[in-house]
Structures are given as structure tokens and as C-alpha cells.
Coordinates of C-alpha atoms in Angstrom, one line a residue:
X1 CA 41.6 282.8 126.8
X2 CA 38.0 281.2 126.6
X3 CA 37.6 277.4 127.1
X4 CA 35.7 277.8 123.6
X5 CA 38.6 279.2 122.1
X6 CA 41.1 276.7 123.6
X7 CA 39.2 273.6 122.8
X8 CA 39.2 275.3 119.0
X9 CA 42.9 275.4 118.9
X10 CA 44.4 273.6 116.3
X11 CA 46.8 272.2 118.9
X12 CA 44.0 270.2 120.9
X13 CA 42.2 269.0 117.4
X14 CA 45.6 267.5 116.5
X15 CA 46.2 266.1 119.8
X16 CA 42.8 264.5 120.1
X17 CA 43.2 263.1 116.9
X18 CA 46.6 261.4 117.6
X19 CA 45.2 259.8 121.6
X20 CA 42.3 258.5 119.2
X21 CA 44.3 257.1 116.2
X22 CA 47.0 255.7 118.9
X23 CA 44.1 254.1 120.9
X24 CA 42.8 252.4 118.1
X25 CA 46.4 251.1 116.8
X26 CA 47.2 250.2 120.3
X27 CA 43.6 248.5 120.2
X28 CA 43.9 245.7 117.0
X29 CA 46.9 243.8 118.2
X30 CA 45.6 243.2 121.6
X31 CA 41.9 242.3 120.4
X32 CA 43.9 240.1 118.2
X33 CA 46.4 238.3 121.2
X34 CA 43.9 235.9 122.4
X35 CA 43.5 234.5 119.2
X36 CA 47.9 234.3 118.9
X37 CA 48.2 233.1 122.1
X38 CA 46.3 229.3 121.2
X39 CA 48.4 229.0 118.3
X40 CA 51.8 230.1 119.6
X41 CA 53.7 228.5 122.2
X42 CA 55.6 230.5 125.5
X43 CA 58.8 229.5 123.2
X44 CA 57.7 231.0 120.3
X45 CA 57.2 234.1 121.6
X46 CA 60.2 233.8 123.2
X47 CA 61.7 233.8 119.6
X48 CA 59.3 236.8 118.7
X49 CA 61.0 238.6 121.2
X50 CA 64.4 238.2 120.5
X51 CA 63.5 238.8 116.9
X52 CA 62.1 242.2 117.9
X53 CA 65.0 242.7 120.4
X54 CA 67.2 243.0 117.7
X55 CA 65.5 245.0 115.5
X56 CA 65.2 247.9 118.0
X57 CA 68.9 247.6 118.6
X58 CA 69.8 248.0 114.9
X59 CA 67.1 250.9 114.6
X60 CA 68.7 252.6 117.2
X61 CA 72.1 252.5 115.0
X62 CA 70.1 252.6 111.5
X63 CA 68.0 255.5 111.6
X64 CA 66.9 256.8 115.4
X65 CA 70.1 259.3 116.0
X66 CA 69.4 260.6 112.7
X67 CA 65.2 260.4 112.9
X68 CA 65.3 262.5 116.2
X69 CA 66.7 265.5 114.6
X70 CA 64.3 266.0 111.7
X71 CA 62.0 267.9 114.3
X72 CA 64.2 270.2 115.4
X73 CA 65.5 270.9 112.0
X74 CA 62.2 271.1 110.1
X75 CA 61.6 274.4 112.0
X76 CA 64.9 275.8 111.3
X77 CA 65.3 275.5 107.3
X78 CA 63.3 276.5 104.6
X79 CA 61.5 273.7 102.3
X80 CA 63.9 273.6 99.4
X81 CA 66.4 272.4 102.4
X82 CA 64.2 270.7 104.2
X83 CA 63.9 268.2 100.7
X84 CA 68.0 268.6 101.0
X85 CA 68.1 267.1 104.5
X86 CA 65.8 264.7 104.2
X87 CA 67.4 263.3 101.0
X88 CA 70.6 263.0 102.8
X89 CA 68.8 261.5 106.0
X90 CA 67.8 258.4 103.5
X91 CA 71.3 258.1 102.1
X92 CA 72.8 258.4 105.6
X93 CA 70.2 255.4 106.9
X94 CA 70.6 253.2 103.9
X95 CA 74.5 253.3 104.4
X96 CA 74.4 252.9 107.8
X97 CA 72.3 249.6 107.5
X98 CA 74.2 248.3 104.6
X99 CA 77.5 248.9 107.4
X100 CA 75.3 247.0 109.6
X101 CA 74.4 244.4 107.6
X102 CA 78.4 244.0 106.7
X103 CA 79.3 244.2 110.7
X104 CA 76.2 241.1 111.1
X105 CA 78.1 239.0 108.3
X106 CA 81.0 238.5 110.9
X107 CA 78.7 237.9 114.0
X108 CA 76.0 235.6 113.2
X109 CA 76.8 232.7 115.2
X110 CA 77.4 235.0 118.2
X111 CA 73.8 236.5 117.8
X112 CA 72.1 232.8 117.1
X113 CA 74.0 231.4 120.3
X114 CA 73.0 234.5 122.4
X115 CA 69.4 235.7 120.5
X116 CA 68.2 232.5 118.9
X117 CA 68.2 233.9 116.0
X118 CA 69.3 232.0 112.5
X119 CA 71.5 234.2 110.4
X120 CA 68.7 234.1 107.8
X121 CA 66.3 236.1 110.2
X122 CA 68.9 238.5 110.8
X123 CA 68.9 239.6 107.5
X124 CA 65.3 239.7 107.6
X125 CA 65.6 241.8 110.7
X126 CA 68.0 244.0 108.6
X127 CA 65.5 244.5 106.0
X128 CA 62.7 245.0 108.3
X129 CA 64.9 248.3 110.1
X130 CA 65.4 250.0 106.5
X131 CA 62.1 250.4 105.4
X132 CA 60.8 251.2 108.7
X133 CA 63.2 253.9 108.9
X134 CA 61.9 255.1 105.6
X135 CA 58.5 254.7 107.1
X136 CA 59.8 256.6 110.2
X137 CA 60.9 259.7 108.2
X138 CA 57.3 260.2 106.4
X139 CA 55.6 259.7 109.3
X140 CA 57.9 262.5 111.2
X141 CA 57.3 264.7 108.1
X142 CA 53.7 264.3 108.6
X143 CA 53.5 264.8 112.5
X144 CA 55.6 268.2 111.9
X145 CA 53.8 269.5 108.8
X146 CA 51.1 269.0 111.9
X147 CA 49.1 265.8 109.7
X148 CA 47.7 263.9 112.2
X149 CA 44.8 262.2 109.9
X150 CA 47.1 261.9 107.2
X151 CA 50.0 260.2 110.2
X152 CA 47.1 258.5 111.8
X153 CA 45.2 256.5 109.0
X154 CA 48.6 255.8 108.0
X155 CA 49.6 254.3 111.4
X156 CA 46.0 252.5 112.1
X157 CA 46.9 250.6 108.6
X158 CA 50.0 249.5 108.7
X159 CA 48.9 247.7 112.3
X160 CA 45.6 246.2 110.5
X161 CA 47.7 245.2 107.3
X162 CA 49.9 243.3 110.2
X163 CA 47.1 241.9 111.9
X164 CA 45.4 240.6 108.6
X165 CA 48.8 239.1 107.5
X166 CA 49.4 237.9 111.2
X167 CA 45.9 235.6 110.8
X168 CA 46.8 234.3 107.3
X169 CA 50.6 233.4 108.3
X170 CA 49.7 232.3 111.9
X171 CA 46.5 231.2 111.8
X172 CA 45.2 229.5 108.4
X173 CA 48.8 228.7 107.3
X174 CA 50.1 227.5 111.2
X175 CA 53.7 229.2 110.2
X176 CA 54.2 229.6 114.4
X177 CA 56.8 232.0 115.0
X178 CA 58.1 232.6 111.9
X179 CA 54.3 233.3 110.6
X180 CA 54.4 236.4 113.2
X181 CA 57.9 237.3 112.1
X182 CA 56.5 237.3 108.2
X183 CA 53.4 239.4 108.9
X184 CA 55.9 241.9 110.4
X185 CA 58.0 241.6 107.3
X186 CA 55.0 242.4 105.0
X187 CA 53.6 245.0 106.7
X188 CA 56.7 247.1 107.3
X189 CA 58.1 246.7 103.5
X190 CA 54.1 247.2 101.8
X191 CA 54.4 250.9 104.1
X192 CA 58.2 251.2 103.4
X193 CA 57.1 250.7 99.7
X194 CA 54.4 253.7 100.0
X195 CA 56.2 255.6 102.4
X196 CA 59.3 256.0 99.5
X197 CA 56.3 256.4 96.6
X198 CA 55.0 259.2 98.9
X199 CA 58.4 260.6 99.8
X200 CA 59.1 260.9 96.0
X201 CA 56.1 262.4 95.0
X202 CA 56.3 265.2 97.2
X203 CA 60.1 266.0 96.3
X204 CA 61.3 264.2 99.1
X205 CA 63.8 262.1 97.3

């Protein structure tokens, strides 16, 4: 095979798309961290942290196990079942979260001694995990129907929608760490919001 021929292949077009795309949503928080850093304390990213510590331990129950499997099974059914599973993947997620979100009611002071967390911004953290599951599924969908500008203008928008909320709560309105928590609140449910409006539109749901 040709170097021509390779370098035409749909395979490295979509690759070079994605290293570009992740490069630049890799690139706007950390042009943005030397602005964070003056206005947030070591503390307060402490808090950040924890905050995002426990989010990716209630993804991992919420929605990864089932998230990892769309891949393999997008290739084996048809699209009228493909719809079918997906469906069922949201249902699955959104009781698994609201099982969560029953098992949190019983543990909060546990998580607030051991996380620093205040049983208010665990339910936030809650909320935060279901739509970025929903977000999670569309952008699977998308890398698998092989996407990538569609996956990667998504992706570089959600991170600049994050960024823009980051300097209003952080910056103009001096929230500290809850200012960074909120900008990752709005960002996730604005996407989680389009993700479902795409997801339904395209039979999805």
C-alpha cells in the first residue's frame, strides 16, 4: 500500500482529527490555570479535588460498566437495535444513579468527614454524573458512527463553555471553590441537555 493511499485512509483523517481536537480541549483549561491559580487557594483545590474524586467514583458505578460496552455492541446489531440498546443503556444509568443517590442519603456525614464534601455538593456531584453519562453515550455513538468533527466540536465546546463559566463564577463573581464546582455543573448539564435533544432526535430515546 502507497504512503499516498495510507495517509488517504479514512482511518488516519479521523485520527488526526481527534489528536487535534484533544490538543486543543487539553489546551483551554491549562492556558486558563494561571489565571485560577491567583484566585484559588492550595485548600480550595484541595476541595476541587475531592469534589472530582467523587464524581469519578460514582461514574464508574453510574454509567462506565455500561458505557464500555456500546463499542463492542454497535458493531454487532443492526440500527433498529442499536436505538433498543441504547434506550435501555439510559434507563439502566438513570436507575443506577437514582440507587446511588438513595445509598448517598445514608452516608453523607461519612463522605463530608472523609471528602470534605457538604451533603449539598454531593447531590450536586450526583447530578453532575447523570448528564455526563448521557453526554458519554452521544459522544460514544459519535466516535463509533466514526464522527470525529461532529465528537470533536462537541468536546472543544463543552471545555470552552466550562472555561467561560469558570471566569464569570471564579473570576468576576470571586465564588472560590464552589465557583469552579458551578462552572462544572453548567457545562456538563447545558451538553447533557443537548446531548438528550440530539439523542432524541436521531431515535435514540
Amino acid at each position: 500500500m502507497s504512503i499516498n493511499r495510507i495517509l488517504g485512509s479514512s482511518l488516519v483523517r479521523n485520527s488526526f482529527v481527534y489528536v487535534v481536537c484533544d490538543g486543543i480541549n487539553k489546551a483551554i483549561p491549562f492556558l486558563l490555570l494561571p489565571f485560577i491559580t491567583y484566585y484559588l487557594t492550595p485548600g480550595d483545590y484541595g476541595v476541587v479535588t475531592n469534589f472530582n474524586v467523587y464524581v469519578q467514583i460514582l461514574s464508574v458505578f453510574c454509567f462506565l460498566c455500561t458505557a464500555g460496552a456500546l463499542p463492542v455492541m454497535f458493531n454487532k446489531l443492526d440500527k433498529s437495535e442499536i436505538r433498543s440498546y441504547v434506550s435501555n443503556m439510559m434507563l439502566l444509568n438513570t436507575v443506577v444513579t437514582f440507587v446511588c443517590l438513595i445509598i448517598n442519603m445514608f452516608i453523607l456525614r461519612w463522605i463530608d468527614r472523609g471528602l470534605n464534601i457538604s451533603p449539598t455538593f454531593q447531590m450536586y456531584a450526583i447530578v453532575v454524573v447523570w448528564f455526563t453519562g448521557i453526554t458519554n453515550i452521544n459522544m460514544l455513538l459519535w466516535r463509533c458512527e466514526e464522527r470525529p468533527v461532529a465528537f470533536g466540536v462537541y468536546q472543544i465546546s463543552q471545555s470552552a463553555v466550562n472555561a467561560a463559566t469558570t471566569v464569570v463564577f471564579v473570576i468576576i463573581l470571586l465564588l472560590g471553590w464552589q465557583g469552579r464546582v458551578y462552572s462544572m455543573m453548567c457545562s456538563v448539564i447545558v451538553f447533557g441537555i443537548i446531548s438528550l435533544y440530539i439523542l432524541y432526535r436521531r431515535g435514540y430515546l
